[in-house]
């Protein structure tokens, strides 16, 4: 229901923009929807969707696999933070696209390099969010852990992890958005499937109706991922509802 | 056709008197050898002498240039036939007025001879895709890999992930500095694929300025034909970050006096573009080319 | 069990306590009373190894590992149920004892609730169970029953006393209730920021009818006098 | 001191990578540093730095100006969140680069469109972070505000704002990184100054030494901004040090 | 001032209290005692308008605007100093009264500290001052002195009583101390989850020597009996 309302608002804004600009660079929504519905009949459309979904999912998993421990270690141990944070700060601002050649040389031009590129892009915001989250854990709980002689594994499982779980979901939400919106970078080479590829290719052809229907798909893919993430959060953070 | 001396004399005299500024023209350029005559004309003051105040904007990214053209941020830009065709089909009223001269060698780690199938990097919706077929189709089976960003394409060839790739000059010469072999196919394509296109509104509102622009271009080409070193000099000057070694190794095209592709060639490209994009273009060359400015 | 000599603990720009010397024998039950802000909580922190002394020495038989502290604020983890909080850091082996203790404190029916669903006194009892269930050799309690009604309070004093004596636990307990201090303590200290103001053994500590003895009231009067005027 | 250590680690990694790849795409650090030091003699280098700093600063201010109220409103009022969040979720994944045409039409190709592009890119992660932060404010404090009949302005000033201040700094850190690393997108057209322009320009010419010295500057600019942000945070979140 | 009739308050799967009827006249001082978990805090929440009744009616002269609640947990804002916390939502005009009250509660020297730098009892007193300083017409106190030593406790009982009577404030106060309930309350309720178990006026409430009167001890005995066995 609320998503219907949100979609309506976006459509209204879109119509307004299309009407104001009166230019083919912003086609009217109904034209795009017609095109989209027609293209849903083709198997190719689903391949674009699936390829992108696969790359994003793998990229996010890979990024979190490294970002969660990095952020936790940096947030928890001051001495290590003194080393980790400056490195994060120095590497975060690098324009990842400029490193495309390196990724290609190291990981080839196949899916692996695309996934790693996505992972590298979202690793940094995820690691910073998680580090900041760990730093905000109330000192009372950390004292409690010390007082009850929890082993590092238990501190992780019983204190740190549940305390930052909401942050991890928050950073998931941030990274989903980022990784979808940078798909075009990673699907810009040696790709024949993927929404990023489809969008850029349509753009190169100045085929704005096609480009916008790709964008709508991307947007819906994002919305779907967000609904999943919000749902999983409600499941695994039980106390949040109390 | 006014005599040149008269025109230049008039402008210099008038400039000091009149307060009304010259009509302006913003034209997008690319870091390609095509741009030499334009920058030469600018440098020599040919544009102002012909009565137009030209601003050349150098784009590093073809897509951004195309977008600037579509949104009217520039009056015209250096583009190519394939882009012109797709744009015209998508309701972006553009008009090609002037063929420019570019050069697109292949780079390869070694000779391609003896190979049956060749993997080659190019961009999908692009003249380079067409050229690649023209160069290689007769002798090889081509396995195309689309890598839009040129430096990325270069690394794919250098690292051996691709047998070859197509690169515009002067970038091809930069790649050659990395130890790659530059392969030039003389006589292909039969006519130029690159073109200057203006927006319909620019054509309508700034016709005389555009005419002056072409005349100045013609004068610059004449200079370059007389002394090709001038082209090398101006390219070295205006394209940022060109390695000095490239100056003498880059393969310059033959610069032609203002001209446009023939209808036959244009139709061929229209048909070819259709096969790549999977769309049908019902276009007449006259819908996108305006020969008025190149007619002597 | 615990030996503290000439201890001082400083916060930035504030001395929590100074000049504190105490030796606690195994099995002893020490009650500490003192005015609000006189450094009682800080003392327990120091014993539990959570804050370093600024001066003096402190030694614990068995190290801090052997001790368990119940904080003044309950510090229940909002993401764990009552039972989960009680079993924090423990293996499944403790479930039986945990449930038994929860039952004795009237919380069995609440064991699957989250802390946010409990009343103040219920939360405090959960925190108490959490500190008891791990059978420490040294138990530090910081006003463990402050949020309880008087009936529950007396009942739980009895429960804690039995538990501690049966298990041979050494107890150091901070309280604001003089009666509680007398009932629970085999030794009673009146603490001041600059050391121990008054210290007494409680010979009738073991007596069943302690609460009704005249010695009880006599001691209460003494302690009340020692506590002095309000801070 | 800790930044020296961080820099050293990055340099070591860089040397290792350069040595392993043995390719001009990763030049050795000392070569880049020599080039950098030489270029510091030219006024142009400072212009690149200043232009980028200006665009980033303005973009971030603009983004936060909208993201903070949006995130606060969405986090605080459930009814409004039902509208705002779906819109955020739908728009966040859009590839902002594909909207270049719209930005150009609306805001030209000058600094304004570059700043707005940066602002739009970082608006979404900032708004989501702040919204999530507001949602995590302990309900006790909101009850307190109700119990003491605080006026909306006071709730904002005394409860919400200080409670999410650490989150705002966290989102500042995220957005600084993002906006620096996407500078190349916005400075990729009609720019003659700016580190993004300089890097891309060097990249398209495969002029890697130049590109890397631009990247080093970008990285140092980022580090500088991070040091400022961390410092300001320590100043304005006084209780964090206790 | 407050009229509650046949009120019930439900949590998901739990009834906090039911069957509760009470009418409080302006200027009355009502003490509420009851076992831990019997719904006292929930009742104060309902009166303050923080939780809706599931059934029954509740009306307040002057609306919730007229009332000020002191929570069982202190809820001090960590980002404000003691004085800042006390003045939450108030104008500068209140600084004088805030400092006066802090001084009377022995906290003047702490007024620039942050809550994290205070002891448990100090925090509680700050929260108390915060609820007093705004001169409410109806004051709700939830175990306001539980974390204080007995001397401070008696002193502050006196302070609150004076403040409330001087300002003509109506008071509803939850406490676990029967003596405190008698000393503070002109009326005393013993609460149970299913309504009021026992209710009595306290005719000697105004007497100076209340604590030493025989009526005091008699009433204490009655109330203790009414409280019944532990929950
Ligand atoms: N959010 C909640 N969800 C479910 N049950 C709750 C919730 N909050 C409180 N309860 C239950 O409601 C009952 C009454 O709680 P309340 O806090 O009013 O008790 P109380 O009389 O103040 O107790 P105490 O003296 O221990 O503070 C308790 O048994 C408690 O477990
Ligand atoms: N972090 C801190 N920084 C500065 N001073 C502090 C800090 N923590 C506590 N204090 C001060 O140290 C003194 C002792 O605090 P402590 O908590 O030990 O008191 P306490 O005896 O437990 O009091 P209460 O009975 O009120 O709980 C208090 O005056 C308090 O203000
Ligand atoms: Mg204490
Ligand atoms: Mg309560």
PDB file of N, CA, C and O in Angstrom, chain E residues 166-225:
ATOM      1  N   UNK E 166       4.049  24.407  49.840  1.00  0.00           N
ATOM      2  CA  UNK E 166       4.190  25.842  49.592  1.00  0.00           C
ATOM      3  C   UNK E 166       3.601  26.236  48.245  1.00  0.00           C
ATOM      4  O   UNK E 166       2.912  27.233  48.110  1.00  0.00           O
ATOM      5  N   UNK E 167       3.895  25.440  47.228  1.00  0.00           N
ATOM      6  CA  UNK E 167       3.461  25.799  45.880  1.00  0.00           C
ATOM      7  C   UNK E 167       2.038  25.338  45.594  1.00  0.00           C
ATOM      8  O   UNK E 167       1.529  25.554  44.488  1.00  0.00           O
ATOM      9  N   UNK E 168       1.418  24.644  46.539  1.00  0.00           N
ATOM     10  CA  UNK E 168       0.055  24.172  46.312  1.00  0.00           C
ATOM     11  C   UNK E 168      -0.044  23.106  45.241  1.00  0.00           C
ATOM     12  O   UNK E 168      -1.008  23.029  44.493  1.00  0.00           O
ATOM     13  N   UNK E 169       0.995  22.300  45.139  1.00  0.00           N
ATOM     14  CA  UNK E 169       1.041  21.263  44.110  1.00  0.00           C
ATOM     15  C   UNK E 169       0.295  20.022  44.588  1.00  0.00           C
ATOM     16  O   UNK E 169       0.352  19.667  45.761  1.00  0.00           O
ATOM     17  N   UNK E 170      -0.427  19.384  43.676  1.00  0.00           N
ATOM     18  CA  UNK E 170      -1.036  18.094  43.975  1.00  0.00           C
ATOM     19  C   UNK E 170       0.008  17.010  43.683  1.00  0.00           C
ATOM     20  O   UNK E 170       0.659  17.053  42.641  1.00  0.00           O
ATOM     21  N   UNK E 171       0.154  16.053  44.595  1.00  0.00           N
ATOM     22  CA  UNK E 171       1.231  15.074  44.435  1.00  0.00           C
ATOM     23  C   UNK E 171       0.682  13.654  44.375  1.00  0.00           C
ATOM     24  O   UNK E 171      -0.171  13.274  45.188  1.00  0.00           O
ATOM     25  N   UNK E 172       1.159  12.888  43.422  1.00  0.00           N
ATOM     26  CA  UNK E 172       0.924  11.443  43.447  1.00  0.00           C
ATOM     27  C   UNK E 172       2.300  10.802  43.404  1.00  0.00           C
ATOM     28  O   UNK E 172       3.085  11.057  42.487  1.00  0.00           O
ATOM     29  N   UNK E 173       2.588   9.996  44.427  1.00  0.00           N
ATOM     30  CA  UNK E 173       3.950   9.507  44.564  1.00  0.00           C
ATOM     31  C   UNK E 173       3.957   8.009  44.795  1.00  0.00           C
ATOM     32  O   UNK E 173       3.279   7.501  45.684  1.00  0.00           O
ATOM     33  N   UNK E 174       4.722   7.318  43.994  1.00  0.00           N
ATOM     34  CA  UNK E 174       4.897   5.878  44.158  1.00  0.00           C
ATOM     35  C   UNK E 174       6.146   5.653  44.992  1.00  0.00           C
ATOM     36  O   UNK E 174       7.173   6.296  44.756  1.00  0.00           O
ATOM     37  N   UNK E 175       6.058   4.793  45.979  1.00  0.00           N
ATOM     38  CA  UNK E 175       7.256   4.499  46.760  1.00  0.00           C
ATOM     39  C   UNK E 175       7.203   3.062  47.249  1.00  0.00           C
ATOM     40  O   UNK E 175       6.136   2.441  47.283  1.00  0.00           O
ATOM     41  N   UNK E 176       8.356   2.531  47.604  1.00  0.00           N
ATOM     42  CA  UNK E 176       8.382   1.201  48.196  1.00  0.00           C
ATOM     43  C   UNK E 176       8.575   1.268  49.701  1.00  0.00           C
ATOM     44  O   UNK E 176       8.493   0.261  50.390  1.00  0.00           O
ATOM     45  N   UNK E 177       8.852   2.462  50.183  1.00  0.00           N
ATOM     46  CA  UNK E 177       9.091   2.594  51.615  1.00  0.00           C
ATOM     47  C   UNK E 177       7.778   2.961  52.307  1.00  0.00           C
ATOM     48  O   UNK E 177       7.173   3.994  52.020  1.00  0.00           O
ATOM     49  N   UNK E 178       7.338   2.089  53.195  1.00  0.00           N
ATOM     50  CA  UNK E 178       6.068   2.340  53.882  1.00  0.00           C
ATOM     51  C   UNK E 178       6.166   3.614  54.710  1.00  0.00           C
ATOM     52  O   UNK E 178       5.261   4.454  54.707  1.00  0.00           O
ATOM     53  N   UNK E 179       7.305   3.804  55.360  1.00  0.00           N
ATOM     54  CA  UNK E 179       7.495   5.011  56.167  1.00  0.00           C
ATOM     55  C   UNK E 179       7.420   6.261  55.295  1.00  0.00           C
ATOM     56  O   UNK E 179       6.808   7.270  55.671  1.00  0.00           O
ATOM     57  N   UNK E 180       8.037   6.171  54.146  1.00  0.00           N
ATOM     58  CA  UNK E 180       8.002   7.309  53.229  1.00  0.00           C
ATOM     59  C   UNK E 180       6.567   7.598  52.797  1.00  0.00           C
ATOM     60  O   UNK E 180       6.140   8.749  52.734  1.00  0.00           O
ATOM     61  N   UNK E 181       5.828   6.524  52.519  1.00  0.00           N
ATOM     62  CA  UNK E 181       4.434   6.690  52.106  1.00  0.00           C
ATOM     63  C   UNK E 181       3.639   7.416  53.184  1.00  0.00           C
ATOM     64  O   UNK E 181       2.831   8.300  52.891  1.00  0.00           O
ATOM     65  N   UNK E 182       3.889   7.055  54.436  1.00  0.00           N
ATOM     66  CA  UNK E 182       3.151   7.682  55.527  1.00  0.00           C
ATOM     67  C   UNK E 182       3.582   9.133  55.712  1.00  0.00           C
ATOM     68  O   UNK E 182       2.761  10.041  55.859  1.00  0.00           O
ATOM     69  N   UNK E 183       4.873   9.352  55.634  1.00  0.00           N
ATOM     70  CA  UNK E 183       5.375  10.702  55.866  1.00  0.00           C
ATOM     71  C   UNK E 183       4.903  11.663  54.774  1.00  0.00           C
ATOM     72  O   UNK E 183       4.564  12.802  55.027  1.00  0.00           O
ATOM     73  N   UNK E 184       4.869  11.167  53.544  1.00  0.00           N
ATOM     74  CA  UNK E 184       4.562  12.046  52.420  1.00  0.00           C
ATOM     75  C   UNK E 184       3.070  12.137  52.111  1.00  0.00           C
ATOM     76  O   UNK E 184       2.621  13.129  51.542  1.00  0.00           O
ATOM     77  N   UNK E 185       2.321  11.084  52.417  1.00  0.00           N
ATOM     78  CA  UNK E 185       0.967  11.031  51.891  1.00  0.00           C
ATOM     79  C   UNK E 185      -0.105  11.548  52.826  1.00  0.00           C
ATOM     80  O   UNK E 185      -0.170  11.144  53.991  1.00  0.00           O
ATOM     81  N   UNK E 186      -0.974  12.445  52.314  1.00  0.00           N
ATOM     82  CA  UNK E 186      -2.163  12.774  53.078  1.00  0.00           C
ATOM     83  C   UNK E 186      -3.209  11.673  52.870  1.00  0.00           C
ATOM     84  O   UNK E 186      -4.183  11.573  53.572  1.00  0.00           O
ATOM     85  N   UNK E 187      -2.963  10.888  51.833  1.00  0.00           N
ATOM     86  CA  UNK E 187      -3.775   9.703  51.608  1.00  0.00           C
ATOM     87  C   UNK E 187      -2.818   8.613  51.132  1.00  0.00           C
ATOM     88  O   UNK E 187      -1.857   8.898  50.407  1.00  0.00           O
ATOM     89  N   UNK E 188      -3.091   7.381  51.518  1.00  0.00           N
ATOM     90  CA  UNK E 188      -2.187   6.288  51.147  1.00  0.00           C
ATOM     91  C   UNK E 188      -3.000   5.180  50.511  1.00  0.00           C
ATOM     92  O   UNK E 188      -4.027   4.762  51.036  1.00  0.00           O
ATOM     93  N   UNK E 189      -2.511   4.720  49.349  1.00  0.00           N
ATOM     94  CA  UNK E 189      -3.181   3.619  48.655  1.00  0.00           C
ATOM     95  C   UNK E 189      -2.267   2.408  48.646  1.00  0.00           C
ATOM     96  O   UNK E 189      -1.064   2.545  48.421  1.00  0.00           O
ATOM     97  N   UNK E 190      -2.843   1.243  48.824  1.00  0.00           N
ATOM     98  CA  UNK E 190      -2.098   0.021  48.539  1.00  0.00           C
ATOM     99  C   UNK E 190      -2.673  -0.535  47.249  1.00  0.00           C
ATOM    100  O   UNK E 190      -3.857  -0.847  47.153  1.00  0.00           O
ATOM    101  N   UNK E 191      -1.826  -0.621  46.247  1.00  0.00           N
ATOM    102  CA  UNK E 191      -2.307  -0.980  44.915  1.00  0.00           C
ATOM    103  C   UNK E 191      -2.063  -2.445  44.627  1.00  0.00           C
ATOM    104  O   UNK E 191      -1.094  -3.050  45.101  1.00  0.00           O
ATOM    105  N   UNK E 192      -2.972  -3.010  43.825  1.00  0.00           N
ATOM    106  CA  UNK E 192      -2.844  -4.385  43.339  1.00  0.00           C
ATOM    107  C   UNK E 192      -3.156  -4.361  41.857  1.00  0.00           C
ATOM    108  O   UNK E 192      -3.847  -3.448  41.390  1.00  0.00           O
ATOM    109  N   UNK E 193      -2.724  -5.368  41.106  1.00  0.00           N
ATOM    110  CA  UNK E 193      -3.038  -5.356  39.670  1.00  0.00           C
ATOM    111  C   UNK E 193      -4.544  -5.260  39.420  1.00  0.00           C
ATOM    112  O   UNK E 193      -4.974  -4.702  38.417  1.00  0.00           O
ATOM    113  N   UNK E 194      -5.363  -5.784  40.323  1.00  0.00           N
ATOM    114  CA  UNK E 194      -6.801  -5.753  40.067  1.00  0.00           C
ATOM    115  C   UNK E 194      -7.517  -4.672  40.871  1.00  0.00           C
ATOM    116  O   UNK E 194      -8.649  -4.837  41.295  1.00  0.00           O
ATOM    117  N   UNK E 195      -6.819  -3.568  41.115  1.00  0.00           N
ATOM    118  CA  UNK E 195      -7.491  -2.440  41.745  1.00  0.00           C
ATOM    119  C   UNK E 195      -6.843  -2.030  43.051  1.00  0.00           C
ATOM    120  O   UNK E 195      -5.755  -2.483  43.399  1.00  0.00           O
ATOM    121  N   UNK E 196      -7.533  -1.150  43.768  1.00  0.00           N
ATOM    122  CA  UNK E 196      -6.986  -0.676  45.036  1.00  0.00           C
ATOM    123  C   UNK E 196      -7.361  -1.660  46.125  1.00  0.00           C
ATOM    124  O   UNK E 196      -8.534  -1.969  46.330  1.00  0.00           O
ATOM    125  N   UNK E 197      -6.346  -2.164  46.810  1.00  0.00           N
ATOM    126  CA  UNK E 197      -6.614  -3.156  47.842  1.00  0.00           C
ATOM    127  C   UNK E 197      -7.023  -2.488  49.152  1.00  0.00           C
ATOM    128  O   UNK E 197      -7.853  -2.987  49.897  1.00  0.00           O
ATOM    129  N   UNK E 198      -6.399  -1.342  49.415  1.00  0.00           N
ATOM    130  CA  UNK E 198      -6.598  -0.684  50.688  1.00  0.00           C
ATOM    131  C   UNK E 198      -6.331   0.799  50.512  1.00  0.00           C
ATOM    132  O   UNK E 198      -5.487   1.213  49.720  1.00  0.00           O
ATOM    133  N   UNK E 199      -7.093   1.594  51.235  1.00  0.00           N
ATOM    134  CA  UNK E 199      -6.965   3.029  51.063  1.00  0.00           C
ATOM    135  C   UNK E 199      -7.200   3.680  52.417  1.00  0.00           C
ATOM    136  O   UNK E 199      -8.120   3.300  53.133  1.00  0.00           O
ATOM    137  N   UNK E 200      -6.358   4.631  52.802  1.00  0.00           N
ATOM    138  CA  UNK E 200      -6.585   5.292  54.077  1.00  0.00           C
ATOM    139  C   UNK E 200      -6.160   6.745  54.042  1.00  0.00           C
ATOM    140  O   UNK E 200      -5.214   7.112  53.336  1.00  0.00           O
ATOM    141  N   UNK E 201      -6.916   7.576  54.752  1.00  0.00           N
ATOM    142  CA  UNK E 201      -6.477   8.953  54.953  1.00  0.00           C
ATOM    143  C   UNK E 201      -5.382   8.928  56.011  1.00  0.00           C
ATOM    144  O   UNK E 201      -5.278   7.991  56.802  1.00  0.00           O
ATOM    145  N   UNK E 202      -4.583   9.971  56.011  1.00  0.00           N
ATOM    146  CA  UNK E 202      -3.503  10.057  56.988  1.00  0.00           C
ATOM    147  C   UNK E 202      -3.692  11.365  57.755  1.00  0.00           C
ATOM    148  O   UNK E 202      -3.105  12.395  57.390  1.00  0.00           O
ATOM    149  N   UNK E 203      -4.488  11.343  58.825  1.00  0.00           N
ATOM    150  CA  UNK E 203      -4.888  12.595  59.475  1.00  0.00           C
ATOM    151  C   UNK E 203      -3.697  13.345  60.073  1.00  0.00           C
ATOM    152  O   UNK E 203      -3.742  14.566  60.217  1.00  0.00           O
ATOM    153  N   UNK E 204      -2.661  12.635  60.404  1.00  0.00           N
ATOM    154  CA  UNK E 204      -1.532  13.302  61.074  1.00  0.00           C
ATOM    155  C   UNK E 204      -0.455  13.777  60.111  1.00  0.00           C
ATOM    156  O   UNK E 204       0.643  14.131  60.515  1.00  0.00           O
ATOM    157  N   UNK E 205      -0.802  13.740  58.844  1.00  0.00           N
ATOM    158  CA  UNK E 205       0.154  14.088  57.790  1.00  0.00           C
ATOM    159  C   UNK E 205       0.867  15.403  58.047  1.00  0.00           C
ATOM    160  O   UNK E 205       2.057  15.557  57.781  1.00  0.00           O
ATOM    161  N   UNK E 206       0.129  16.379  58.591  1.00  0.00           N
ATOM    162  CA  UNK E 206       0.714  17.698  58.782  1.00  0.00           C
ATOM    163  C   UNK E 206       1.584  17.828  60.026  1.00  0.00           C
ATOM    164  O   UNK E 206       2.352  18.784  60.148  1.00  0.00           O
ATOM    165  N   UNK E 207       1.485  16.849  60.924  1.00  0.00           N
ATOM    166  CA  UNK E 207       2.170  16.989  62.207  1.00  0.00           C
ATOM    167  C   UNK E 207       3.685  17.037  62.053  1.00  0.00           C
ATOM    168  O   UNK E 207       4.266  16.282  61.288  1.00  0.00           O
ATOM    169  N   UNK E 208       4.305  17.945  62.816  1.00  0.00           N
ATOM    170  CA  UNK E 208       5.755  18.132  62.739  1.00  0.00           C
ATOM    171  C   UNK E 208       6.504  16.887  63.203  1.00  0.00           C
ATOM    172  O   UNK E 208       7.505  16.479  62.641  1.00  0.00           O
ATOM    173  N   UNK E 209       5.983  16.295  64.304  1.00  0.00           N
ATOM    174  CA  UNK E 209       6.696  15.181  64.929  1.00  0.00           C
ATOM    175  C   UNK E 209       6.169  13.826  64.438  1.00  0.00           C
ATOM    176  O   UNK E 209       6.263  12.813  65.124  1.00  0.00           O
ATOM    177  N   UNK E 210       5.608  13.869  63.219  1.00  0.00           N
ATOM    178  CA  UNK E 210       4.967  12.683  62.671  1.00  0.00           C
ATOM    179  C   UNK E 210       5.775  11.405  62.863  1.00  0.00           C
ATOM    180  O   UNK E 210       5.277  10.368  63.316  1.00  0.00           O
ATOM    181  N   UNK E 211       7.073  11.450  62.536  1.00  0.00           N
ATOM    182  CA  UNK E 211       7.878  10.233  62.564  1.00  0.00           C
ATOM    183  C   UNK E 211       7.944   9.578  63.952  1.00  0.00           C
ATOM    184  O   UNK E 211       8.252   8.394  64.049  1.00  0.00           O
ATOM    185  N   UNK E 212       7.713  10.395  64.994  1.00  0.00           N
ATOM    186  CA  UNK E 212       7.842   9.820  66.336  1.00  0.00           C
ATOM    187  C   UNK E 212       6.510   9.477  66.991  1.00  0.00           C
ATOM    188  O   UNK E 212       6.459   9.006  68.111  1.00  0.00           O
ATOM    189  N   UNK E 213       5.421   9.724  66.296  1.00  0.00           N
ATOM    190  CA  UNK E 213       4.100   9.468  66.863  1.00  0.00           C
ATOM    191  C   UNK E 213       3.765   7.979  66.855  1.00  0.00           C
ATOM    192  O   UNK E 213       4.204   7.235  65.981  1.00  0.00           O
ATOM    193  N   UNK E 214       2.974   7.565  67.795  1.00  0.00           N
ATOM    194  CA  UNK E 214       2.567   6.157  67.816  1.00  0.00           C
ATOM    195  C   UNK E 214       1.670   5.838  66.632  1.00  0.00           C
ATOM    196  O   UNK E 214       1.707   4.741  66.093  1.00  0.00           O
ATOM    197  N   UNK E 215       0.881   6.850  66.174  1.00  0.00           N
ATOM    198  CA  UNK E 215       0.010   6.606  65.021  1.00  0.00           C
ATOM    199  C   UNK E 215       0.837   6.182  63.800  1.00  0.00           C
ATOM    200  O   UNK E 215       0.395   5.393  62.983  1.00  0.00           O
ATOM    201  N   UNK E 216       1.998   6.735  63.735  1.00  0.00           N
ATOM    202  CA  UNK E 216       2.896   6.431  62.626  1.00  0.00           C
ATOM    203  C   UNK E 216       3.180   4.931  62.599  1.00  0.00           C
ATOM    204  O   UNK E 216       3.027   4.258  61.571  1.00  0.00           O
ATOM    205  N   UNK E 217       3.558   4.410  63.761  1.00  0.00           N
ATOM    206  CA  UNK E 217       3.932   2.992  63.800  1.00  0.00           C
ATOM    207  C   UNK E 217       2.714   2.098  63.619  1.00  0.00           C
ATOM    208  O   UNK E 217       2.789   1.045  62.992  1.00  0.00           O
ATOM    209  N   UNK E 218       1.579   2.572  64.147  1.00  0.00           N
ATOM    210  CA  UNK E 218       0.352   1.789  63.983  1.00  0.00           C
ATOM    211  C   UNK E 218       0.004   1.673  62.507  1.00  0.00           C
ATOM    212  O   UNK E 218      -0.254   0.582  61.978  1.00  0.00           O
ATOM    213  N   UNK E 219       0.058   2.808  61.836  1.00  0.00           N
ATOM    214  CA  UNK E 219      -0.277   2.824  60.404  1.00  0.00           C
ATOM    215  C   UNK E 219       0.707   1.955  59.618  1.00  0.00           C
ATOM    216  O   UNK E 219       0.326   1.211  58.714  1.00  0.00           O
ATOM    217  N   UNK E 220       1.977   2.039  60.010  1.00  0.00           N
ATOM    218  CA  UNK E 220       2.985   1.234  59.333  1.00  0.00           C
ATOM    219  C   UNK E 220       2.625  -0.245  59.407  1.00  0.00           C
ATOM    220  O   UNK E 220       2.713  -0.982  58.420  1.00  0.00           O
ATOM    221  N   UNK E 221       2.214  -0.660  60.588  1.00  0.00           N
ATOM    222  CA  UNK E 221       1.864  -2.063  60.785  1.00  0.00           C
ATOM    223  C   UNK E 221       0.680  -2.460  59.900  1.00  0.00           C
ATOM    224  O   UNK E 221       0.687  -3.509  59.246  1.00  0.00           O
ATOM    225  N   UNK E 222      -0.332  -1.597  59.882  1.00  0.00           N
ATOM    226  CA  UNK E 222      -1.517  -1.874  59.056  1.00  0.00           C
ATOM    227  C   UNK E 222      -1.112  -2.036  57.593  1.00  0.00           C
ATOM    228  O   UNK E 222      -1.490  -2.999  56.920  1.00  0.00           O
ATOM    229  N   UNK E 223      -0.342  -1.079  57.124  1.00  0.00           N
ATOM    230  CA  UNK E 223       0.034  -1.101  55.706  1.00  0.00           C
ATOM    231  C   UNK E 223       0.877  -2.331  55.378  1.00  0.00           C
ATOM    232  O   UNK E 223       0.698  -2.974  54.349  1.00  0.00           O
ATOM    233  N   UNK E 224       1.774  -2.659  56.278  1.00  0.00           N
ATOM    234  CA  UNK E 224       2.628  -3.817  56.054  1.00  0.00           C
ATOM    235  C   UNK E 224       1.771  -5.077  55.924  1.00  0.00           C
ATOM    236  O   UNK E 224       1.984  -5.907  55.026  1.00  0.00           O
ATOM    237  N   UNK E 225       0.775  -5.159  56.772  1.00  0.00           N
ATOM    238  CA  UNK E 225      -0.123  -6.304  56.698  1.00  0.00           C
ATOM    239  C   UNK E 225      -0.887  -6.293  55.374  1.00  0.00           C
ATOM    240  O   UNK E 225      -1.046  -7.329  54.721  1.00  0.00           O
TER     241      UNK E 225
END
